[in-house]
Amino acid sequence: NFSFTLGDVQDEAIMKKLVDESDMIIHLAGIVGEPICRTHPDLAENVNAKASLLLNKLRGQKPLIFASTGSNYGKVDGVCTEETPANPLSIYARTKLDAEKAFLQNGNVVVYRFATGFGVSPRMRTDLLLNDFCHKAVTSGSLIVYQKNARRTFVHVRDMARALAFAVLNFSSMKDNIFNVGHESLNVTKEGLVNKIKSYLPKFYFHFAEIGSDPEQRDYEVSYAKVRKTGFETKVSLDEGIEEMLKALPTLKISNPYSSFLN
């Protein structure tokens, strides 16, 4: 019962037809991540923000699940909850937050602020931090890391898919809320990540540099208590996801034009 339409989320005619035919919308379209948004800021603005505003107008009160981002929090002292004020410090985060605000104002929406995704997938992204670390460990055996004490938070791609399906089935009890999606056991520093990878690849060499910074200034721990209260909990651990990637990556041919020299 699956059908595919090749089109552009900025095209009102195509979007209106698809929205009119739908019972519920899961909005995943976006220019994702700061490197590509910084390289193509106009595209990021048009797709992440303006196309979302168009979708919001076309849907009326039709149910919507929106994939947003924990990057909206920026740099935070302490632990983030959904009540923590958003502080977007990048084009990516700002455009996603603009879309969030419009959807919530219109209502009948579930907003997911996903942790950084990781894990093997059919179209695997190596511009994501942990995927990038594992990819470099396998392909070059070395890595330069800046801001080793910066705290990041992760969620496996299979758990992201499970969370979306969960929201479809539980929409009425979850609507008009923001939920952080991830797990506290996947709150970890960059230093913790590379040490974990090294436990599986003893010959992996990494160096902590004093230069370089994250333009999004992400450095935070996140609470996922709110989404757990709905009955949803992640299943894939950091170890399971890393071990799976380190086994799969040698078999994959991946080109990543947005991978940074420093991470």
Short mmCIF file of C-alpha atoms in Angstrom, two decimals, residues 9 15-29 51-52 54-67 103 106-112 164 167-168 171:
data_model
loop_
_atom_site.label_atom_id
_atom_site.label_comp_id
_atom_site.label_asym_id
_atom_site.label_seq_id
_atom_site.Cartn_x
_atom_site.Cartn_y
_atom_site.Cartn_z
CA VAL A 9 8.06 20.29 -0.66
CA MET A 15 1.86 19.49 -1.68
CA LYS A 16 -1.82 20.41 -1.73
CA LYS A 17 -2.73 17.24 -3.62
CA LEU A 18 -0.74 15.03 -1.24
CA VAL A 19 -2.00 16.76 1.90
CA ASP A 20 -5.62 16.53 0.72
CA GLU A 21 -5.21 12.78 0.14
CA SER A 22 -3.66 12.09 3.53
CA ASP A 23 -5.11 11.24 6.95
CA MET A 24 -1.94 12.17 8.84
CA ILE A 25 1.40 13.75 7.92
CA ILE A 26 4.86 12.73 9.16
CA HIS A 27 7.10 15.64 8.24
CA LEU A 28 10.69 14.47 7.75
CA ALA A 29 11.69 16.68 4.81
CA ALA A 51 8.14 24.93 3.04
CA SER A 52 7.05 23.99 6.57
CA LEU A 54 3.38 26.18 3.43
CA LEU A 55 2.61 22.70 4.74
CA ASN A 56 1.14 24.21 7.90
CA LYS A 57 -1.21 26.37 5.82
CA LEU A 58 -2.28 23.50 3.61
CA ARG A 59 -2.93 20.98 6.39
CA GLY A 60 -5.38 23.07 8.40
CA GLN A 61 -6.04 20.86 11.43
CA LYS A 62 -4.85 17.62 9.84
CA PRO A 63 -2.68 15.64 12.33
CA LEU A 64 1.06 16.20 11.92
CA ILE A 65 4.17 14.62 13.42
CA PHE A 66 7.21 16.86 13.01
CA ALA A 67 10.81 15.67 13.19
CA PHE A 103 3.05 23.97 13.83
CA ASN A 106 -1.76 25.81 14.63
CA GLY A 107 -2.11 22.77 16.91
CA ASN A 108 -2.86 19.09 16.37
CA VAL A 109 0.85 18.28 16.18
CA VAL A 110 3.44 16.12 17.91
CA VAL A 111 6.93 17.67 17.87
CA TYR A 112 9.89 15.35 18.35
CA LEU A 164 7.47 7.92 14.73
CA ALA A 167 3.33 8.71 17.74
CA VAL A 168 1.02 7.59 14.93
CA PHE A 171 -1.36 10.67 18.56
#
